[in-house]
PDB file of C-alpha atoms in Angstrom:
ATOM      1  CA  MET B  18      -0.292  -0.026   0.168  1.00  0.00           C
ATOM      2  CA  LYS B  19       0.749   3.457  -0.668  1.00  0.00           C
ATOM      3  CA  ILE B  20       0.351   6.440   1.715  1.00  0.00           C
ATOM      4  CA  ILE B  21       0.954   9.950   0.361  1.00  0.00           C
ATOM      5  CA  VAL B  22       1.769  12.430   2.604  1.00  0.00           C
ATOM      6  CA  ARG B  23       1.252  16.397   1.965  1.00  0.00           C
ATOM      7  CA  SER B  24       2.812  18.890   3.851  1.00  0.00           C
ATOM      8  CA  GLU B  25       1.609  22.451   4.766  1.00  0.00           C
ATOM      9  CA  SER B  26       4.506  24.831   5.125  1.00  0.00           C
ATOM     10  CA  ALA B  27       7.655  26.361   2.745  1.00  0.00           C
ATOM     11  CA  ASN B  28       9.888  26.275   5.826  1.00  0.00           C
ATOM     12  CA  LEU B  29       9.944  22.425   6.101  1.00  0.00           C
ATOM     13  CA  TRP B  30      11.724  22.579   2.852  1.00  0.00           C
ATOM     14  CA  TRP B  31      13.935  25.403   3.467  1.00  0.00           C
ATOM     15  CA  GLY B  32      15.108  22.932   6.599  1.00  0.00           C
ATOM     16  CA  ILE B  33      15.829  20.127   4.311  1.00  0.00           C
ATOM     17  CA  TYR B  34      17.476  22.146   1.723  1.00  0.00           C
ATOM     18  CA  GLY B  35      19.567  23.319   4.541  1.00  0.00           C
ATOM     19  CA  PHE B  36      18.846  27.309   4.087  1.00  0.00           C
ATOM     20  CA  CYS B  37      18.131  27.280   7.832  1.00  0.00           C
ATOM     21  CA  GLU B  38      17.623  24.846  10.981  1.00  0.00           C
ATOM     22  CA  LYS B  39      15.169  21.936  10.268  1.00  0.00           C
ATOM     23  CA  THR B  40      11.637  22.884  11.427  1.00  0.00           C
ATOM     24  CA  GLY B  41      10.312  21.232  14.552  1.00  0.00           C
ATOM     25  CA  TRP B  42       7.157  20.543  13.580  1.00  0.00           C
ATOM     26  CA  GLU B  43       4.990  20.301  10.685  1.00  0.00           C
ATOM     27  CA  ASP B  44       1.018  19.441  10.046  1.00  0.00           C
ATOM     28  CA  LEU B  45       0.692  16.433   7.250  1.00  0.00           C
ATOM     29  CA  ASN B  46      -2.326  15.188   5.629  1.00  0.00           C
ATOM     30  CA  LEU B  47      -2.260  11.543   4.747  1.00  0.00           C
ATOM     31  CA  PHE B  48      -4.091   9.929   1.576  1.00  0.00           C
ATOM     32  CA  ASP B  49      -4.347   6.410   0.458  1.00  0.00           C
ATOM     33  CA  GLU B  50      -3.060   5.517  -3.230  1.00  0.00           C
ATOM     34  CA  ASN B  51      -6.595   6.243  -4.524  1.00  0.00           C
ATOM     35  CA  LYS B  52      -6.363   9.741  -3.308  1.00  0.00           C
ATOM     36  CA  LYS B  53      -8.734   9.306  -0.485  1.00  0.00           C
ATOM     37  CA  ARG B  54      -8.098  11.087   2.919  1.00  0.00           C
ATOM     38  CA  ILE B  55      -7.084   9.232   5.577  1.00  0.00           C
ATOM     39  CA  GLY B  56      -6.471  12.019   7.887  1.00  0.00           C
ATOM     40  CA  GLY B  57      -4.270  14.633   9.379  1.00  0.00           C
ATOM     41  CA  LEU B  58      -1.554  14.667  12.244  1.00  0.00           C
ATOM     42  CA  CYS B  59       1.251  16.919  13.326  1.00  0.00           C
ATOM     43  CA  LEU B  60       4.719  15.644  13.429  1.00  0.00           C
ATOM     44  CA  ASN B  61       7.215  16.948  15.973  1.00  0.00           C
ATOM     45  CA  GLY B  62      10.565  16.595  16.648  1.00  0.00           C
ATOM     46  CA  LYS B  63      12.707  16.613  19.850  1.00  0.00           C
ATOM     47  CA  GLY B  64      14.168  19.948  19.590  1.00  0.00           C
ATOM     48  CA  TYR B  65      10.688  21.732  19.216  1.00  0.00           C
ATOM     49  CA  LEU B  66       9.525  19.966  22.591  1.00  0.00           C
ATOM     50  CA  ARG B  67      12.250  20.198  24.423  1.00  0.00           C
ATOM     51  CA  ALA B  68      12.130  24.210  23.750  1.00  0.00           C
ATOM     52  CA  GLY B  69       9.209  24.495  25.030  1.00  0.00           C
ATOM     53  CA  LEU B  70       9.364  22.386  27.972  1.00  0.00           C
ATOM     54  CA  ASP B  71      10.466  25.145  30.722  1.00  0.00           C
ATOM     55  CA  ASP B  72       7.405  27.531  29.884  1.00  0.00           C
ATOM     56  CA  LEU B  73       4.760  24.310  30.361  1.00  0.00           C
ATOM     57  CA  LYS B  74       6.381  23.287  33.428  1.00  0.00           C
ATOM     58  CA  ASN B  75       5.153  26.353  35.278  1.00  0.00           C
ATOM     59  CA  ASP B  76       1.402  25.813  34.164  1.00  0.00           C
ATOM     60  CA  PRO B  77      -0.173  23.338  36.595  1.00  0.00           C
ATOM     61  CA  GLU B  78      -2.731  22.470  33.864  1.00  0.00           C
ATOM     62  CA  GLU B  79       0.014  20.855  31.724  1.00  0.00           C
ATOM     63  CA  THR B  80       1.444  18.457  34.153  1.00  0.00           C
ATOM     64  CA  GLU B  81       0.337  15.309  32.289  1.00  0.00           C
ATOM     65  CA  PHE B  82       1.697  16.829  28.944  1.00  0.00           C
ATOM     66  CA  VAL B  83       5.248  17.631  30.706  1.00  0.00           C
ATOM     67  CA  GLU B  84       5.410  14.202  32.111  1.00  0.00           C
ATOM     68  CA  ALA B  85       4.642  12.746  28.666  1.00  0.00           C
ATOM     69  CA  ILE B  86       7.462  15.072  27.056  1.00  0.00           C
ATOM     70  CA  GLU B  87       9.931  13.998  29.665  1.00  0.00           C
ATOM     71  CA  LYS B  88       9.556  10.193  28.951  1.00  0.00           C
ATOM     72  CA  TYR B  89       9.650  10.838  25.249  1.00  0.00           C
ATOM     73  CA  LEU B  90      12.936  12.963  25.608  1.00  0.00           C
ATOM     74  CA  THR B  91      14.776   9.644  27.140  1.00  0.00           C
ATOM     75  CA  ASP B  92      14.471   7.324  24.428  1.00  0.00           C
ATOM     76  CA  ASN B  93      14.614   7.082  20.608  1.00  0.00           C
ATOM     77  CA  LYS B  94      11.081   5.797  19.853  1.00  0.00           C
ATOM     78  CA  CYS B  95       7.771   7.493  18.389  1.00  0.00           C
ATOM     79  CA  HIS B  96       5.639   8.779  21.002  1.00  0.00           C
ATOM     80  CA  TYR B  97       1.828   9.928  20.338  1.00  0.00           C
ATOM     81  CA  TRP B  98      -0.142  12.546  21.929  1.00  0.00           C
ATOM     82  CA  TYR B  99      -4.125  12.470  21.219  1.00  0.00           C
ATOM     83  CA  TYR B 100      -6.695  15.106  21.238  1.00  0.00           C
ATOM     84  CA  TYR B 101     -10.161  13.828  21.907  1.00  0.00           C
ATOM     85  CA  ASP B 102     -13.867  15.635  21.546  1.00  0.00           C
ATOM     86  CA  ASN B 103     -16.292  15.472  24.096  1.00  0.00           C
ATOM     87  CA  LYS B 104     -19.301  13.295  22.507  1.00  0.00           C
ATOM     88  CA  ASP B 105     -21.832  16.334  22.953  1.00  0.00           C
ATOM     89  CA  ASP B 106     -19.368  18.550  21.010  1.00  0.00           C
ATOM     90  CA  GLU B 107     -21.522  20.217  17.950  1.00  0.00           C
ATOM     91  CA  ASP B 108     -18.748  19.023  15.493  1.00  0.00           C
ATOM     92  CA  PHE B 109     -17.654  15.898  17.334  1.00  0.00           C
ATOM     93  CA  TYR B 110     -15.341  13.792  15.333  1.00  0.00           C
ATOM     94  CA  GLU B 111     -13.431  10.362  15.597  1.00  0.00           C
ATOM     95  CA  VAL B 112     -10.736   9.034  13.463  1.00  0.00           C
ATOM     96  CA  PRO B 113     -11.738   6.195  11.637  1.00  0.00           C
ATOM     97  CA  TYR B 114      -8.645   4.179  12.145  1.00  0.00           C
ATOM     98  CA  LEU B 115      -7.544   2.057  14.999  1.00  0.00           C
ATOM     99  CA  ALA B 116      -6.634   4.659  17.896  1.00  0.00           C
ATOM    100  CA  PRO B 117      -6.578   4.358  21.795  1.00  0.00           C
ATOM    101  CA  LYS B 118      -9.980   5.346  23.486  1.00  0.00           C
ATOM    102  CA  ASN B 119     -10.131   7.500  26.478  1.00  0.00           C
ATOM    103  CA  HIS B 120     -12.293   7.233  29.820  1.00  0.00           C
ATOM    104  CA  ASN B 121     -15.216   8.050  27.883  1.00  0.00           C
ATOM    105  CA  GLY B 122     -14.809   5.487  25.138  1.00  0.00           C
ATOM    106  CA  VAL B 123     -13.970   7.876  22.612  1.00  0.00           C
ATOM    107  CA  LYS B 124     -11.276   7.775  19.877  1.00  0.00           C
ATOM    108  CA  PRO B 125      -9.021  10.941  19.255  1.00  0.00           C
ATOM    109  CA  ARG B 126     -10.028  13.714  16.947  1.00  0.00           C
ATOM    110  CA  PHE B 127      -6.304  14.199  15.970  1.00  0.00           C
ATOM    111  CA  MET B 128      -2.833  13.278  17.270  1.00  0.00           C
ATOM    112  CA  ASP B 129       0.805  14.196  17.328  1.00  0.00           C
ATOM    113  CA  ILE B 130       3.455  12.131  16.365  1.00  0.00           C
ATOM    114  CA  TRP B 131       6.700  13.041  18.422  1.00  0.00           C
ATOM    115  CA  HIS B 132       9.334  11.582  16.469  1.00  0.00           C
ATOM    116  CA  PRO B 133      12.920  10.552  18.026  1.00  0.00           C
ATOM    117  CA  ASP B 134      14.726  13.222  15.305  1.00  0.00           C
ATOM    118  CA  GLU B 135      15.668  16.521  16.513  1.00  0.00           C
ATOM    119  CA  GLY B 136      14.101  18.353  13.291  1.00  0.00           C
ATOM    120  CA  ILE B 137      12.161  17.094  10.269  1.00  0.00           C
ATOM    121  CA  GLY B 138      13.820  15.705   7.535  1.00  0.00           C
ATOM    122  CA  ILE B 139      12.488  13.346   4.615  1.00  0.00           C
ATOM    123  CA  SER B 140      13.844  10.475   6.454  1.00  0.00           C
ATOM    124  CA  THR B 141      11.678  11.687   9.434  1.00  0.00           C
ATOM    125  CA  ILE B 142       8.690  11.457   7.514  1.00  0.00           C
ATOM    126  CA  ASN B 143       8.926   8.377   6.118  1.00  0.00           C
ATOM    127  CA  SER B 144       9.901   6.519   9.243  1.00  0.00           C
ATOM    128  CA  ALA B 145       7.228   8.395  11.151  1.00  0.00           C
ATOM    129  CA  ILE B 146       4.760   7.563   8.888  1.00  0.00           C
ATOM    130  CA  LYS B 147       5.405   3.962   8.524  1.00  0.00           C
ATOM    131  CA  VAL B 148       5.701   3.603  12.498  1.00  0.00           C
ATOM    132  CA  TRP B 149       2.256   5.544  12.428  1.00  0.00           C
ATOM    133  CA  ALA B 150       0.680   3.344   9.697  1.00  0.00           C
ATOM    134  CA  LYS B 151       1.807  -0.030  11.409  1.00  0.00           C
ATOM    135  CA  GLU B 152       0.120   0.956  14.958  1.00  0.00           C
ATOM    136  CA  HIS B 153      -2.796   2.924  13.704  1.00  0.00           C
ATOM    137  CA  LEU B 154      -3.714   0.912  10.236  1.00  0.00           C
ATOM    138  CA  ARG B 155      -2.125  -2.541  10.978  1.00  0.00           C
ATOM    139  CA  ILE B 156      -0.172  -2.042   7.912  1.00  0.00           C
ATOM    140  CA  GLU B 157       3.308  -3.786   8.216  1.00  0.00           C
ATOM    141  CA  ASP B 158       4.928  -1.839   5.149  1.00  0.00           C
ATOM    142  CA  CYS B 159       3.872   0.881   3.023  1.00  0.00           C
ATOM    143  CA  ASP B 160       5.492   3.135   0.386  1.00  0.00           C
ATOM    144  CA  ILE B 161       5.395   7.075   1.412  1.00  0.00           C
ATOM    145  CA  GLU B 162       4.923   9.385  -1.235  1.00  0.00           C
ATOM    146  CA  ILE B 163       5.927  12.965  -0.092  1.00  0.00           C
ATOM    147  CA  GLN B 164       3.939  15.563  -2.498  1.00  0.00           C
ATOM    148  CA  ASN B 165       3.640  19.179  -2.998  1.00  0.00           C
ATOM    149  CA  GLU B 166       7.290  19.238  -2.910  1.00  0.00           C
ATOM    150  CA  GLU B 167       9.018  22.560  -3.249  1.00  0.00           C
ATOM    151  CA  SER B 168      11.950  22.213  -6.092  1.00  0.00           C
ATOM    152  CA  PHE B 169      15.385  23.381  -4.610  1.00  0.00           C
ATOM    153  CA  GLU B 170      15.358  26.623  -6.761  1.00  0.00           C
ATOM    154  CA  ASP B 171      11.705  27.296  -5.612  1.00  0.00           C
ATOM    155  CA  SER B 172      12.480  27.142  -2.315  1.00  0.00           C
ATOM    156  CA  LEU B 173      15.633  28.979  -2.209  1.00  0.00           C
ATOM    157  CA  LYS B 174      13.836  31.944  -3.700  1.00  0.00           C
ATOM    158  CA  SER B 175      10.990  31.629  -1.421  1.00  0.00           C
ATOM    159  CA  PHE B 176      13.368  31.537   1.485  1.00  0.00           C
ATOM    160  CA  LYS B 177      15.342  34.640   0.285  1.00  0.00           C
ATOM    161  CA  GLU B 178      12.021  36.591  -0.311  1.00  0.00           C
ATOM    162  CA  ASN B 179      11.267  35.743   3.304  1.00  0.00           C
ATOM    163  CA  GLU B 180      14.266  37.082   4.571  1.00  0.00           C
ATOM    164  CA  GLU B 181      14.028  40.446   2.990  1.00  0.00           C
ATOM    165  CA  LEU B 182      10.612  40.584   4.068  1.00  0.00           C
ATOM    166  CA  PHE B 183      11.040  40.588   7.869  1.00  0.00           C
ATOM    167  CA  GLY B 184      14.623  41.978   7.468  1.00  0.00           C
ATOM    168  CA  GLY B 185      17.085  39.315   7.768  1.00  0.00           C
ATOM    169  CA  ASP B 186      20.060  38.582   5.436  1.00  0.00           C
ATOM    170  CA  SER B 187      18.918  37.468   1.825  1.00  0.00           C
ATOM    171  CA  LYS B 188      22.402  36.474   0.948  1.00  0.00           C
ATOM    172  CA  VAL B 189      22.002  33.247   1.729  1.00  0.00           C
ATOM    173  CA  GLU B 190      25.325  31.214   1.745  1.00  0.00           C
ATOM    174  CA  VAL B 191      24.469  27.421   0.607  1.00  0.00           C
ATOM    175  CA  LYS B 192      26.231  24.603   1.485  1.00  0.00           C
ATOM    176  CA  PHE B 193      25.650  20.922   0.387  1.00  0.00           C
ATOM    177  CA  ALA B 194      26.022  18.764   3.614  1.00  0.00           C
ATOM    178  CA  ASP B 195      26.774  15.329   2.813  1.00  0.00           C
ATOM    179  CA  GLU B 196      23.464  14.418   5.129  1.00  0.00           C
ATOM    180  CA  LEU B 197      21.305  16.514   2.591  1.00  0.00           C
ATOM    181  CA  ILE B 198      23.211  14.520  -0.410  1.00  0.00           C
ATOM    182  CA  GLU B 199      22.414  11.480   0.965  1.00  0.00           C
ATOM    183  CA  GLU B 200      18.753  12.209   2.104  1.00  0.00           C
ATOM    184  CA  LEU B 201      17.973  13.664  -1.676  1.00  0.00           C
ATOM    185  CA  SER B 202      19.610  10.756  -3.387  1.00  0.00           C
ATOM    186  CA  GLN B 203      17.115   8.275  -1.764  1.00  0.00           C
ATOM    187  CA  HIS B 204      14.210  10.571  -2.086  1.00  0.00           C
ATOM    188  CA  TRP B 205      15.043  11.500  -5.770  1.00  0.00           C
ATOM    189  CA  LYS B 206      16.283   8.171  -6.595  1.00  0.00           C
ATOM    190  CA  LYS B 207      19.658   9.432  -8.125  1.00  0.00           C
ATOM    191  CA  PRO B 208      23.170   8.845  -7.640  1.00  0.00           C
ATOM    192  CA  LYS B 209      24.601  11.198  -5.271  1.00  0.00           C
ATOM    193  CA  ASP B 210      26.809  12.706  -7.999  1.00  0.00           C
ATOM    194  CA  GLU B 211      23.932  13.604  -9.960  1.00  0.00           C
ATOM    195  CA  VAL B 212      21.964  15.285  -6.920  1.00  0.00           C
ATOM    196  CA  LEU B 213      25.225  17.501  -6.239  1.00  0.00           C
ATOM    197  CA  LYS B 214      25.598  18.269  -9.887  1.00  0.00           C
ATOM    198  CA  LYS B 215      21.633  19.340 -10.056  1.00  0.00           C
ATOM    199  CA  LEU B 216      21.974  21.468  -6.490  1.00  0.00           C
ATOM    200  CA  GLU B 217      24.860  23.044  -7.712  1.00  0.00           C
ATOM    201  CA  ASN B 218      23.600  24.122 -11.043  1.00  0.00           C
ATOM    202  CA  SER B 219      20.503  25.504  -9.503  1.00  0.00           C
ATOM    203  CA  ILE B 220      22.744  28.220  -7.708  1.00  0.00           C
ATOM    204  CA  LYS B 221      24.398  29.431 -10.478  1.00  0.00           C
TER     205      LYS B 221
END
């Protein structure tokens, strides 16, 4: 089975291409191979959740959430955080797939995946969705297709425009790290030398 993943924001690709730090969270919409929507979720990395932990500790209403984050930060597994509706909510919704029910016997409306990577790259999305599909759809293995991907050229252009808009330095020094070449080589299914050549040509 194939699961199609559609991301939401340009800064996901800015981080993937190395123009800035990888983003710490990203909303993802999931579809099956027939383009029927499965659902949506938010993918989080350790860096993002760690950064907000101190503020959360000051809020007594967030104790359960804080304890869950602290547990997550100690290992290298995917964790989940589930959001539930009340049965009498006007827009009540439950996910249509397998998910834990709360004390009212209600399945979640939405969920976060907390991935062990610090930031979100292509490999983060692939591994997170495969683990999620295994645990929530009972699919042992699936192909992941990431759609609405920004090209390197378009991503660099939008990053420069964003920097100019918010008063940053639009002179982006682009360096192609080995990790980037390896990740794009697998994603584009091209040899690493071809990937490097394509990236170098795109900034000339």
